[in-house]
Amino acid sequence: MDAFVSLIHGFGVLADPMNIVYMCVGVVLGVLIGVLPGLGGANGVAILLPLTFSMSPTAAIIMLSSIYWGALFGGAITSVLFNIPGEPWSVATTFDGHPMAQQGKADEALTAAFTSSFIGALLAVVVITFLAPVVAGFALRFGPAEFFAVQLLTFCSFVGMGRESPFKVLAAMTLGFALAAVGLDSVTGQLRMTFGTVELMRGFDFLIAVIGLFGIGEILLTMEEGLSFRGKSTTITLRSVMNTWIRLPRFWITYLRSAAVGCWLGITPGGATPASFMSYGLARRFSKNPGDFGKGEIEGVVAPETAAHAAGTSALLPMLTLGIPGSPTAAVMLGGLLIWGLQPGPMLFIEQKDFVWGLIASMYLSNVVGFLIVLTTVPLWASILRIPFSIIAPVIIVLCCIGAYTVHNAFLDVVIMLFFGIIGYAFKKLHYPLAPLVLALVLGDMAESSFRQSMLISQGDMSIFWSNWLVGSICGLAMIMLFWPLITLLLDKMRGGGGRLSPGGA
């Protein structure tokens, strides 16, 4: 009841007309950032952060968070229409979203994506509103071993539940781990695989790699196959929206499961990208038609979008309650709070009640505004297809180069992006999956750091990974997912053997 009363107070804070204006501007800018390859929620918030220094902390955080929500929505547009993820967490959406667009169902795919994004974010905001003290207390129990167990669970689920050959998945993931190891060893301080290049001390930035792997790689492949843009144009009509909404309630279990995965990985934190991959794998594993995934299955759009938005939204919970950012964007927002003189933590809910509950109330309203904006502006983004490919391809390459350069303001990043573009092109030509490489690249450093910290704490004793019920259950679930194909094979053989005994005995 106290949370509900505080939320009503937050809506009162949000009623300031200027806060509404900042929220709407932030959502529009966020959608634009999400659509353009090379930019992302973290980049957009970081670039626009200096513009908020003259605002009040409440107005500033509302605008910055709205940029984030808009970016989450916008990433699905290019994933479905162009097969180029506008955001890293939109990669899984391309698996079925773009095939649906190729089948003339782009309106259904986009409606399902936007609706799922809205539902995932809404459920996560409810968690933030009513379960903040409980979740914050639970997250405090996580040490290095628990963090590694969650990351191990993500890797194993992708190997065991992926739709590609386990060998190809492991090969791609191994390359991702190798690339993630480049740079300065955070534990020993030694340089690894830098080859005497000072610029490589910081390693390969995940955003630069994603821009190259998907943006440049897709453009190179399209140029080879012919100068014809393979995107699909669409308009979303009220009839198509209603028809899609009639179908979506049948996936209520997928919504709840994906939201739970997203909230878990957003709070722990795992991140929106692994959450979308894991939810896609779980949806395929528990689907009645797993063979349809990758060919235009609407559930393959529902699962990753729900999880990504749930993870992206719930990542703000540990930032506000513990001062621990659950995502890169949350880390940028944390920096903004410190600049504004606010100290995240439990006391923030007491000392800055207007700020906290105004932000939480804006999460509800900005998701509604973002949902309506993307539904009504898709034709504007689809109109890009009227531009000849010979013009749009160089424009996309230039945008990718600008996005890569702005990460560290270094020309080497543009070269690295092109290098990853060639890798992406080769992977697509050889039919190797890119998603495991991306997953290993983004989580490799975190997993290595958590593992080594765990080994230092236990003095090399591996039993730390089943030393308590929490870490033990997560690691056990990881092993089940890793060997799930063998488990299902054995179960099928047992069923087949039972079925063959019957005719023989008759």
Short mmCIF file of C-alpha atoms in Angstrom, two decimals:
data_model
loop_
_atom_site.label_atom_id
_atom_site.label_comp_id
_atom_site.label_asym_id
_atom_site.label_seq_id
_atom_site.Cartn_x
_atom_site.Cartn_y
_atom_site.Cartn_z
CA MET A 1 0.00 0.00 0.00
CA ASP A 2 2.86 2.38 0.81
CA ALA A 3 4.35 1.75 -2.62
CA PHE A 4 1.02 2.49 -4.27
CA VAL A 5 0.64 5.78 -2.39
CA SER A 6 4.20 6.75 -3.30
CA LEU A 7 3.51 5.91 -6.94
CA ILE A 8 0.48 8.22 -6.94
CA HIS A 9 2.74 10.92 -5.52
CA GLY A 10 5.19 10.20 -8.36
CA PHE A 11 2.50 10.79 -10.96
CA GLY A 12 1.85 14.11 -9.26
CA VAL A 13 5.51 15.02 -9.76
CA LEU A 14 5.27 13.91 -13.39
CA ALA A 15 2.25 16.17 -13.94
CA ASP A 16 4.61 19.13 -14.42
CA PRO A 17 4.12 20.09 -18.12
CA MET A 18 7.87 20.49 -18.70
CA ASN A 19 8.52 16.97 -17.40
CA ILE A 20 5.96 15.66 -19.93
CA VAL A 21 7.70 17.61 -22.71
CA TYR A 22 11.12 16.25 -21.72
CA MET A 23 9.69 12.74 -21.63
CA CYS A 24 8.18 12.99 -25.15
CA VAL A 25 11.35 14.52 -26.59
CA GLY A 26 13.41 11.79 -24.96
CA VAL A 27 11.23 9.01 -26.39
CA VAL A 28 11.44 10.44 -29.94
CA LEU A 29 15.22 10.85 -29.70
CA GLY A 30 15.48 7.34 -28.28
CA VAL A 31 13.53 5.78 -31.14
CA LEU A 32 15.81 7.58 -33.60
CA ILE A 33 18.89 6.35 -31.73
CA GLY A 34 17.52 2.81 -31.65
CA VAL A 35 16.76 2.79 -35.38
CA LEU A 36 20.15 4.08 -36.53
CA PRO A 37 22.81 1.35 -36.58
CA GLY A 38 25.88 2.38 -34.65
CA LEU A 39 24.08 4.30 -31.94
CA GLY A 40 22.55 2.79 -28.85
CA GLY A 41 20.86 3.58 -25.58
CA ALA A 42 24.14 3.92 -23.66
CA ASN A 43 25.73 6.06 -26.39
CA GLY A 44 22.66 8.26 -26.76
CA VAL A 45 22.37 8.84 -23.03
CA ALA A 46 26.10 9.55 -22.73
CA ILE A 47 26.10 12.02 -25.64
CA LEU A 48 23.04 13.88 -24.38
CA LEU A 49 23.98 13.80 -20.69
CA PRO A 50 25.72 17.22 -20.78
CA LEU A 51 22.52 18.81 -22.12
CA THR A 52 20.72 17.91 -18.88
CA PHE A 53 23.10 19.65 -16.48
CA SER A 54 20.98 22.83 -16.57
CA MET A 55 17.79 20.88 -15.77
CA SER A 56 16.53 19.77 -12.41
CA PRO A 57 17.65 16.22 -11.51
CA THR A 58 14.06 14.94 -11.82
CA ALA A 59 13.54 16.40 -15.31
CA ALA A 60 17.00 15.26 -16.41
CA ILE A 61 16.59 11.64 -15.32
CA ILE A 62 13.10 11.50 -16.87
CA MET A 63 14.50 12.66 -20.21
CA LEU A 64 17.49 10.31 -20.10
CA SER A 65 15.40 7.30 -19.10
CA SER A 66 12.89 8.13 -21.86
CA ILE A 67 15.74 8.08 -24.39
CA TYR A 68 16.52 4.60 -23.13
CA TRP A 69 12.91 3.40 -23.48
CA GLY A 70 12.71 4.85 -26.99
CA ALA A 71 15.96 3.13 -28.00
CA LEU A 72 14.60 -0.18 -26.74
CA PHE A 73 11.53 0.25 -28.98
CA GLY A 74 13.41 1.57 -32.02
CA GLY A 75 15.86 -1.31 -32.25
CA ALA A 76 13.09 -3.67 -33.41
CA ILE A 77 12.24 -1.59 -36.50
CA THR A 78 15.47 -2.12 -38.42
CA SER A 79 15.74 -5.70 -37.11
CA VAL A 80 12.43 -6.63 -38.72
CA LEU A 81 12.52 -4.49 -41.87
CA PHE A 82 16.25 -4.48 -42.71
CA ASN A 83 17.69 -7.45 -40.77
CA ILE A 84 20.16 -4.99 -39.21
CA PRO A 85 19.77 -4.77 -35.41
CA GLY A 86 19.56 -1.18 -34.27
CA GLU A 87 20.57 -2.39 -30.80
CA PRO A 88 22.62 -5.42 -29.64
CA TRP A 89 19.62 -6.90 -27.82
CA SER A 90 17.61 -6.80 -31.08
CA VAL A 91 19.81 -9.49 -32.64
CA ALA A 92 17.51 -12.29 -31.52
CA THR A 93 14.52 -10.43 -32.98
CA THR A 94 16.03 -10.72 -36.47
CA PHE A 95 15.88 -14.52 -36.33
CA ASP A 96 12.12 -14.59 -36.94
CA GLY A 97 11.20 -10.93 -37.36
CA HIS A 98 12.90 -10.47 -40.72
CA PRO A 99 11.62 -13.78 -42.17
CA MET A 100 8.11 -12.61 -41.26
CA ALA A 101 8.77 -9.35 -43.12
CA GLN A 102 9.96 -11.32 -46.15
CA GLN A 103 6.68 -13.23 -46.05
CA GLY A 104 4.71 -9.99 -46.11
CA LYS A 105 3.96 -10.06 -42.38
CA ALA A 106 6.10 -7.10 -41.32
CA ASP A 107 3.08 -5.39 -39.77
CA GLU A 108 2.39 -8.45 -37.61
CA ALA A 109 6.05 -8.77 -36.60
CA LEU A 110 6.35 -5.11 -35.64
CA THR A 111 3.04 -5.08 -33.74
CA ALA A 112 4.09 -8.20 -31.85
CA ALA A 113 7.53 -6.70 -31.13
CA PHE A 114 6.17 -3.37 -29.88
CA THR A 115 3.44 -5.00 -27.80
CA SER A 116 5.86 -7.49 -26.28
CA SER A 117 8.30 -4.69 -25.50
CA PHE A 118 5.56 -2.76 -23.76
CA ILE A 119 4.43 -5.77 -21.72
CA GLY A 120 7.99 -6.73 -20.74
CA ALA A 121 8.79 -3.19 -19.60
CA LEU A 122 5.46 -2.86 -17.76
CA LEU A 123 6.01 -6.07 -15.81
CA ALA A 124 9.54 -4.95 -14.93
CA VAL A 125 8.28 -1.56 -13.70
CA VAL A 126 5.74 -3.35 -11.50
CA VAL A 127 8.62 -5.34 -10.02
CA ILE A 128 10.56 -2.14 -9.39
CA THR A 129 7.54 -0.49 -7.80
CA PHE A 130 6.41 -3.19 -5.40
CA LEU A 131 9.36 -5.56 -4.90
CA ALA A 132 12.31 -3.16 -4.69
CA PRO A 133 13.24 -3.89 -1.04
CA VAL A 134 12.95 -7.68 -1.45
CA VAL A 135 14.86 -7.80 -4.74
CA ALA A 136 17.56 -5.45 -3.47
CA GLY A 137 18.11 -7.63 -0.41
CA PHE A 138 18.31 -10.76 -2.57
CA ALA A 139 20.82 -9.14 -4.98
CA LEU A 140 23.08 -8.33 -2.03
CA ARG A 141 23.68 -12.06 -1.60
CA PHE A 142 25.37 -12.34 -4.99
CA GLY A 143 29.12 -12.71 -4.93
CA PRO A 144 31.60 -13.55 -7.73
CA ALA A 145 30.60 -17.24 -7.73
CA GLU A 146 26.90 -16.42 -8.17
CA PHE A 147 27.66 -13.94 -10.95
CA PHE A 148 29.76 -16.54 -12.79
CA ALA A 149 27.00 -19.13 -12.35
CA VAL A 150 24.48 -16.81 -14.04
CA GLN A 151 26.89 -16.16 -16.92
CA LEU A 152 27.60 -19.89 -17.23
CA LEU A 153 23.86 -20.51 -17.37
CA THR A 154 23.57 -18.08 -20.29
CA PHE A 155 26.39 -19.75 -22.25
CA CYS A 156 25.13 -23.28 -21.62
CA SER A 157 21.55 -22.48 -22.52
CA PHE A 158 22.68 -21.04 -25.84
CA VAL A 159 24.75 -24.14 -26.68
CA GLY A 160 22.14 -26.63 -25.56
CA MET A 161 19.08 -24.84 -26.88
CA GLY A 162 20.45 -23.19 -30.00
CA ARG A 163 19.03 -24.00 -33.41
CA GLU A 164 22.47 -24.31 -35.03
CA SER A 165 25.03 -27.10 -34.83
CA PRO A 166 26.54 -27.26 -31.31
CA PHE A 167 29.98 -27.45 -32.94
CA LYS A 168 29.43 -24.19 -34.85
CA VAL A 169 27.99 -22.53 -31.75
CA LEU A 170 31.01 -23.55 -29.67
CA ALA A 171 33.44 -22.47 -32.42
CA ALA A 172 31.81 -19.04 -32.68
CA MET A 173 31.67 -18.69 -28.89
CA THR A 174 35.34 -19.65 -28.57
CA LEU A 175 36.33 -16.93 -31.03
CA GLY A 176 34.25 -14.49 -29.02
CA PHE A 177 36.05 -15.46 -25.81
CA ALA A 178 39.42 -14.99 -27.53
CA LEU A 179 38.47 -11.53 -28.77
CA ALA A 180 37.11 -10.61 -25.34
CA ALA A 181 40.49 -11.50 -23.78
CA VAL A 182 42.34 -8.84 -25.80
CA GLY A 183 43.57 -5.92 -23.73
CA LEU A 184 44.67 -5.32 -20.16
CA ASP A 185 44.23 -8.17 -17.69
CA SER A 186 42.21 -6.65 -14.87
CA VAL A 187 43.64 -9.08 -12.30
CA THR A 188 47.38 -9.25 -13.09
CA GLY A 189 47.72 -6.01 -15.05
CA GLN A 190 49.46 -7.79 -17.93
CA LEU A 191 48.77 -7.06 -21.61
CA ARG A 192 47.17 -9.82 -23.65
CA MET A 193 47.25 -10.07 -27.46
CA THR A 194 47.79 -6.34 -27.97
CA PHE A 195 50.81 -6.92 -30.31
CA GLY A 196 52.46 -3.76 -29.07
CA THR A 197 49.49 -1.54 -29.97
CA VAL A 198 48.62 0.92 -27.23
CA GLU A 199 45.08 1.40 -28.57
CA LEU A 200 44.29 -2.29 -28.04
CA MET A 201 44.93 -2.02 -24.31
CA ARG A 202 41.25 -1.31 -23.79
CA GLY A 203 40.29 -4.36 -25.87
CA PHE A 204 37.50 -4.60 -28.42
CA ASP A 205 34.48 -2.51 -27.55
CA PHE A 206 31.28 -4.51 -27.77
CA LEU A 207 29.33 -1.78 -29.54
CA ILE A 208 32.02 -1.39 -32.23
CA ALA A 209 32.02 -5.15 -32.80
CA VAL A 210 28.24 -5.29 -33.14
CA ILE A 211 28.22 -2.40 -35.62
CA GLY A 212 30.73 -4.21 -37.79
CA LEU A 213 29.37 -7.74 -37.46
CA PHE A 214 25.80 -6.83 -38.33
CA GLY A 215 25.84 -3.44 -40.03
CA ILE A 216 28.90 -3.71 -42.28
CA GLY A 217 28.61 -7.50 -42.66
CA GLU A 218 25.02 -7.24 -43.87
CA ILE A 219 25.86 -4.43 -46.32
CA LEU A 220 28.79 -6.40 -47.79
CA LEU A 221 26.65 -9.49 -48.25
CA THR A 222 23.85 -7.48 -49.86
CA MET A 223 26.31 -5.74 -52.20
CA GLU A 224 27.65 -9.11 -53.31
CA GLU A 225 24.20 -10.50 -53.99
CA GLY A 226 23.15 -7.43 -55.96
CA LEU A 227 22.42 -3.76 -55.44
CA SER A 228 18.94 -4.29 -54.15
CA PHE A 229 18.07 -3.50 -50.55
CA ARG A 230 16.47 -6.51 -48.92
CA GLY A 231 14.41 -4.52 -46.49
CA LYS A 232 10.64 -4.61 -46.50
CA SER A 233 8.27 -1.67 -46.42
CA THR A 234 5.10 -1.78 -44.39
CA THR A 235 2.33 0.23 -42.86
CA ILE A 236 0.67 -0.71 -39.60
CA THR A 237 -3.10 -0.42 -39.84
CA LEU A 238 -5.61 -0.65 -37.03
CA ARG A 239 -6.89 -3.90 -38.55
CA SER A 240 -3.46 -5.55 -38.56
CA VAL A 241 -2.88 -4.39 -34.98
CA MET A 242 -6.18 -5.85 -33.81
CA ASN A 243 -5.61 -9.14 -35.67
CA THR A 244 -2.18 -9.50 -34.09
CA TRP A 245 -3.45 -8.62 -30.63
CA ILE A 246 -6.06 -11.39 -30.96
CA ARG A 247 -3.23 -13.91 -31.51
CA LEU A 248 -0.88 -12.71 -28.78
CA PRO A 249 -2.80 -13.86 -25.65
CA ARG A 250 -2.04 -17.49 -26.54
CA PHE A 251 1.61 -16.76 -25.71
CA TRP A 252 0.91 -15.69 -22.13
CA ILE A 253 3.28 -18.32 -20.75
CA THR A 254 6.03 -17.05 -23.06
CA TYR A 255 5.38 -13.51 -21.82
CA LEU A 256 5.66 -14.49 -18.17
CA ARG A 257 8.71 -16.71 -18.71
CA SER A 258 10.54 -14.13 -20.81
CA ALA A 259 9.71 -11.32 -18.38
CA ALA A 260 11.01 -13.43 -15.50
CA VAL A 261 14.26 -14.16 -17.37
CA GLY A 262 14.60 -10.49 -18.30
CA CYS A 263 14.02 -9.23 -14.78
CA TRP A 264 16.44 -11.79 -13.38
CA LEU A 265 19.26 -10.90 -15.78
CA GLY A 266 18.52 -7.19 -15.50
CA ILE A 267 18.79 -7.20 -11.72
CA THR A 268 21.66 -9.66 -11.21
CA PRO A 269 22.92 -8.09 -13.72
CA GLY A 270 23.26 -10.17 -16.89
CA GLY A 271 21.93 -7.65 -19.38
CA ALA A 272 19.30 -7.29 -22.07
CA THR A 273 21.37 -9.03 -24.77
CA PRO A 274 21.82 -12.42 -23.03
CA ALA A 275 18.25 -12.14 -21.74
CA SER A 276 16.90 -11.89 -25.28
CA PHE A 277 19.03 -14.83 -26.46
CA MET A 278 18.12 -17.01 -23.50
CA SER A 279 14.41 -16.27 -23.82
CA TYR A 280 14.50 -17.06 -27.52
CA GLY A 281 16.15 -20.40 -26.79
CA LEU A 282 13.65 -21.24 -24.07
CA ALA A 283 10.71 -20.30 -26.29
CA ARG A 284 12.00 -22.56 -29.03
CA ARG A 285 12.66 -25.42 -26.62
CA PHE A 286 9.17 -25.32 -25.08
CA SER A 287 7.30 -24.53 -28.29
CA LYS A 288 4.98 -27.07 -29.87
CA ASN A 289 6.50 -26.15 -33.25
CA PRO A 290 10.25 -25.69 -32.66
CA GLY A 291 10.99 -26.33 -36.33
CA ASP A 292 9.16 -23.12 -37.28
CA PHE A 293 11.61 -20.94 -35.37
CA GLY A 294 13.94 -19.09 -37.70
CA LYS A 295 11.36 -19.26 -40.49
CA GLY A 296 8.97 -16.55 -39.34
CA GLU A 297 7.46 -17.74 -36.04
CA ILE A 298 5.74 -14.89 -34.18
CA GLU A 299 6.69 -16.40 -30.81
CA GLY A 300 10.33 -15.93 -31.86
CA VAL A 301 9.64 -12.18 -31.86
CA VAL A 302 7.58 -12.13 -28.68
CA ALA A 303 10.16 -13.86 -26.46
CA PRO A 304 13.32 -11.78 -27.08
CA GLU A 305 11.51 -8.43 -27.15
CA THR A 306 9.73 -9.13 -23.86
CA ALA A 307 12.93 -10.24 -22.17
CA ALA A 308 15.06 -7.39 -23.54
CA HIS A 309 12.68 -4.71 -22.29
CA ALA A 310 12.21 -6.42 -18.95
CA ALA A 311 15.98 -6.64 -18.50
CA GLY A 312 16.63 -3.09 -19.70
CA THR A 313 14.01 -1.67 -17.35
CA SER A 314 14.77 -3.79 -14.28
CA ALA A 315 18.49 -2.91 -14.60
CA LEU A 316 17.62 0.43 -13.00
CA LEU A 317 16.50 -1.27 -9.79
CA PRO A 318 19.97 -2.16 -8.42
CA MET A 319 21.22 1.25 -9.58
CA LEU A 320 18.63 3.11 -7.52
CA THR A 321 18.62 0.86 -4.46
CA LEU A 322 22.26 -0.27 -4.26
CA GLY A 323 24.21 2.04 -6.55
CA ILE A 324 25.14 -0.94 -8.73
CA PRO A 325 24.28 -0.34 -12.42
CA GLY A 326 22.66 -3.31 -14.11
CA SER A 327 23.53 -2.22 -17.66
CA PRO A 328 25.87 0.19 -19.51
CA THR A 329 23.03 2.69 -19.82
CA ALA A 330 22.31 2.42 -16.10
CA ALA A 331 26.01 3.07 -15.49
CA VAL A 332 25.79 6.31 -17.51
CA MET A 333 22.69 7.32 -15.55
CA LEU A 334 24.53 6.53 -12.31
CA GLY A 335 27.23 8.98 -13.37
CA GLY A 336 24.52 11.57 -13.96
CA LEU A 337 23.12 11.03 -10.45
CA LEU A 338 26.53 11.58 -8.89
CA ILE A 339 27.08 14.72 -10.99
CA TRP A 340 23.72 16.06 -9.78
CA GLY A 341 24.79 15.45 -6.18
CA LEU A 342 22.53 12.44 -5.58
CA GLN A 343 23.84 9.31 -3.87
CA PRO A 344 22.06 6.11 -5.01
CA GLY A 345 21.09 3.72 -2.27
CA PRO A 346 18.27 2.96 0.19
CA MET A 347 18.42 6.51 1.60
CA LEU A 348 17.59 7.89 -1.85
CA PHE A 349 14.00 6.67 -1.39
CA ILE A 350 13.76 8.71 1.82
CA GLU A 351 15.80 11.83 1.09
CA GLN A 352 14.80 12.25 -2.58
CA LYS A 353 11.28 10.85 -2.64
CA ASP A 354 10.10 13.17 -5.44
CA PHE A 355 13.04 12.19 -7.60
CA VAL A 356 12.70 8.41 -7.19
CA TRP A 357 8.94 8.12 -7.54
CA GLY A 358 8.79 10.72 -10.31
CA LEU A 359 11.24 8.52 -12.24
CA ILE A 360 9.25 5.34 -11.55
CA ALA A 361 6.00 7.04 -12.61
CA SER A 362 7.69 8.22 -15.81
CA MET A 363 8.56 4.60 -16.61
CA TYR A 364 4.88 3.77 -16.84
CA LEU A 365 3.92 6.79 -18.93
CA SER A 366 7.00 6.84 -21.20
CA ASN A 367 6.39 3.20 -22.16
CA VAL A 368 2.84 4.09 -23.20
CA VAL A 369 4.09 7.12 -25.15
CA GLY A 370 6.88 5.10 -26.77
CA PHE A 371 4.46 2.34 -27.74
CA LEU A 372 2.12 4.80 -29.44
CA ILE A 373 4.94 6.66 -31.19
CA VAL A 374 6.53 3.58 -32.74
CA LEU A 375 3.16 2.21 -33.85
CA THR A 376 2.33 5.42 -35.69
CA THR A 377 5.75 6.28 -37.15
CA VAL A 378 6.85 2.98 -38.69
CA PRO A 379 5.94 4.18 -42.21
CA LEU A 380 8.43 7.04 -41.77
CA TRP A 381 11.26 4.59 -41.16
CA ALA A 382 10.02 2.22 -43.86
CA SER A 383 10.07 5.11 -46.36
CA ILE A 384 13.86 4.81 -46.33
CA LEU A 385 13.31 1.94 -48.76
CA ARG A 386 12.26 4.42 -51.45
CA ILE A 387 15.87 5.58 -51.58
CA PRO A 388 18.00 3.56 -54.07
CA PHE A 389 20.33 1.06 -52.46
CA SER A 390 23.33 2.65 -54.17
CA ILE A 391 22.63 5.72 -52.00
CA ILE A 392 21.39 4.16 -48.78
CA ALA A 393 24.28 1.66 -48.49
CA PRO A 394 27.01 4.34 -48.32
CA VAL A 395 24.84 6.33 -45.91
CA ILE A 396 24.52 3.34 -43.58
CA ILE A 397 28.28 2.70 -43.81
CA VAL A 398 28.98 6.34 -42.96
CA LEU A 399 26.58 6.19 -40.00
CA CYS A 400 28.27 3.01 -38.81
CA CYS A 401 31.67 4.70 -39.09
CA ILE A 402 30.42 7.75 -37.18
CA GLY A 403 28.91 5.53 -34.50
CA ALA A 404 32.15 3.55 -34.15
CA TYR A 405 34.30 6.69 -34.06
CA THR A 406 32.21 8.40 -31.38
CA VAL A 407 32.67 5.55 -28.91
CA HIS A 408 36.24 6.61 -28.07
CA ASN A 409 36.87 9.34 -30.66
CA ALA A 410 39.56 7.12 -32.21
CA PHE A 411 40.08 6.31 -35.89
CA LEU A 412 41.35 2.85 -34.94
CA ASP A 413 37.81 2.00 -33.83
CA VAL A 414 36.63 2.53 -37.42
CA VAL A 415 39.32 0.10 -38.62
CA ILE A 416 38.28 -2.42 -35.94
CA MET A 417 34.64 -2.03 -37.00
CA LEU A 418 35.58 -2.85 -40.62
CA PHE A 419 37.58 -5.84 -39.36
CA PHE A 420 34.51 -7.15 -37.55
CA GLY A 421 32.47 -6.42 -40.68
CA ILE A 422 34.65 -8.83 -42.63
CA ILE A 423 34.23 -11.43 -39.87
CA GLY A 424 30.46 -10.96 -40.02
CA TYR A 425 30.50 -11.35 -43.80
CA ALA A 426 32.58 -14.54 -43.55
CA PHE A 427 30.33 -16.00 -40.87
CA LYS A 428 27.24 -15.42 -42.99
CA LYS A 429 28.87 -16.92 -46.06
CA LEU A 430 29.98 -20.01 -44.12
CA HIS A 431 26.62 -20.25 -42.29
CA TYR A 432 28.13 -19.86 -38.83
CA PRO A 433 25.95 -18.18 -36.19
CA LEU A 434 26.95 -14.68 -35.13
CA ALA A 435 24.92 -14.60 -31.93
CA PRO A 436 27.25 -16.90 -29.88
CA LEU A 437 30.25 -14.78 -30.88
CA VAL A 438 28.45 -11.61 -29.80
CA LEU A 439 27.33 -13.23 -26.54
CA ALA A 440 30.87 -14.37 -25.68
CA LEU A 441 32.31 -10.99 -26.60
CA VAL A 442 29.98 -9.08 -24.31
CA LEU A 443 30.08 -11.49 -21.37
CA GLY A 444 33.60 -12.90 -21.76
CA ASP A 445 35.34 -10.30 -19.60
CA MET A 446 32.65 -10.40 -16.94
CA ALA A 447 32.66 -14.20 -16.79
CA GLU A 448 36.47 -14.37 -16.61
CA SER A 449 36.61 -11.75 -13.88
CA SER A 450 33.91 -13.47 -11.81
CA PHE A 451 35.58 -16.88 -12.21
CA ARG A 452 39.03 -15.64 -11.21
CA GLN A 453 37.66 -13.72 -8.23
CA SER A 454 35.87 -16.90 -7.15
CA MET A 455 39.10 -18.89 -7.44
CA LEU A 456 40.99 -16.29 -5.39
CA ILE A 457 38.34 -16.40 -2.67
CA SER A 458 38.29 -20.22 -2.53
CA GLN A 459 42.07 -20.58 -3.09
CA GLY A 460 41.50 -22.62 -6.23
CA ASP A 461 38.76 -24.87 -4.82
CA MET A 462 36.11 -25.48 -7.52
CA SER A 463 33.60 -26.55 -4.88
CA ILE A 464 32.76 -22.86 -4.40
CA PHE A 465 30.38 -23.26 -7.34
CA TRP A 466 28.14 -25.58 -5.33
CA SER A 467 28.97 -24.26 -1.87
CA ASN A 468 25.42 -23.03 -1.23
CA TRP A 469 21.95 -23.72 -2.59
CA LEU A 470 21.84 -20.56 -4.72
CA VAL A 471 25.03 -20.98 -6.71
CA GLY A 472 24.61 -24.76 -6.78
CA SER A 473 21.10 -24.62 -8.24
CA ILE A 474 22.16 -22.13 -10.94
CA CYS A 475 25.18 -24.24 -11.95
CA GLY A 476 23.05 -27.40 -11.92
CA LEU A 477 20.49 -25.79 -14.19
CA ALA A 478 23.35 -24.69 -16.48
CA MET A 479 24.57 -28.28 -16.84
CA ILE A 480 21.05 -29.49 -17.62
CA MET A 481 20.73 -26.90 -20.39
CA LEU A 482 24.19 -27.68 -21.76
CA PHE A 483 23.43 -31.40 -22.11
CA TRP A 484 19.76 -30.93 -22.98
CA PRO A 485 20.19 -32.30 -26.55
CA LEU A 486 21.70 -35.51 -25.13
CA ILE A 487 18.98 -35.73 -22.50
CA THR A 488 16.22 -35.35 -25.10
CA LEU A 489 17.97 -37.89 -27.35
CA LEU A 490 18.07 -40.44 -24.55
CA LEU A 491 14.43 -39.79 -23.69
CA ASP A 492 13.44 -40.22 -27.35
CA LYS A 493 15.34 -43.51 -27.54
CA MET A 494 13.68 -44.74 -24.37
CA ARG A 495 10.25 -43.86 -25.75
CA GLY A 496 11.13 -45.43 -29.10
CA GLY A 497 12.36 -48.58 -27.43
CA GLY A 498 9.18 -48.84 -25.41
CA GLY A 499 7.11 -48.40 -28.55
CA ARG A 500 9.00 -51.16 -30.41
CA LEU A 501 8.53 -53.70 -27.66
CA SER A 502 4.78 -53.65 -28.02
CA PRO A 503 4.49 -55.00 -31.58
CA GLY A 504 7.14 -57.63 -30.89
CA GLY A 505 5.22 -59.03 -27.96
CA ALA A 506 1.94 -59.12 -29.86
#
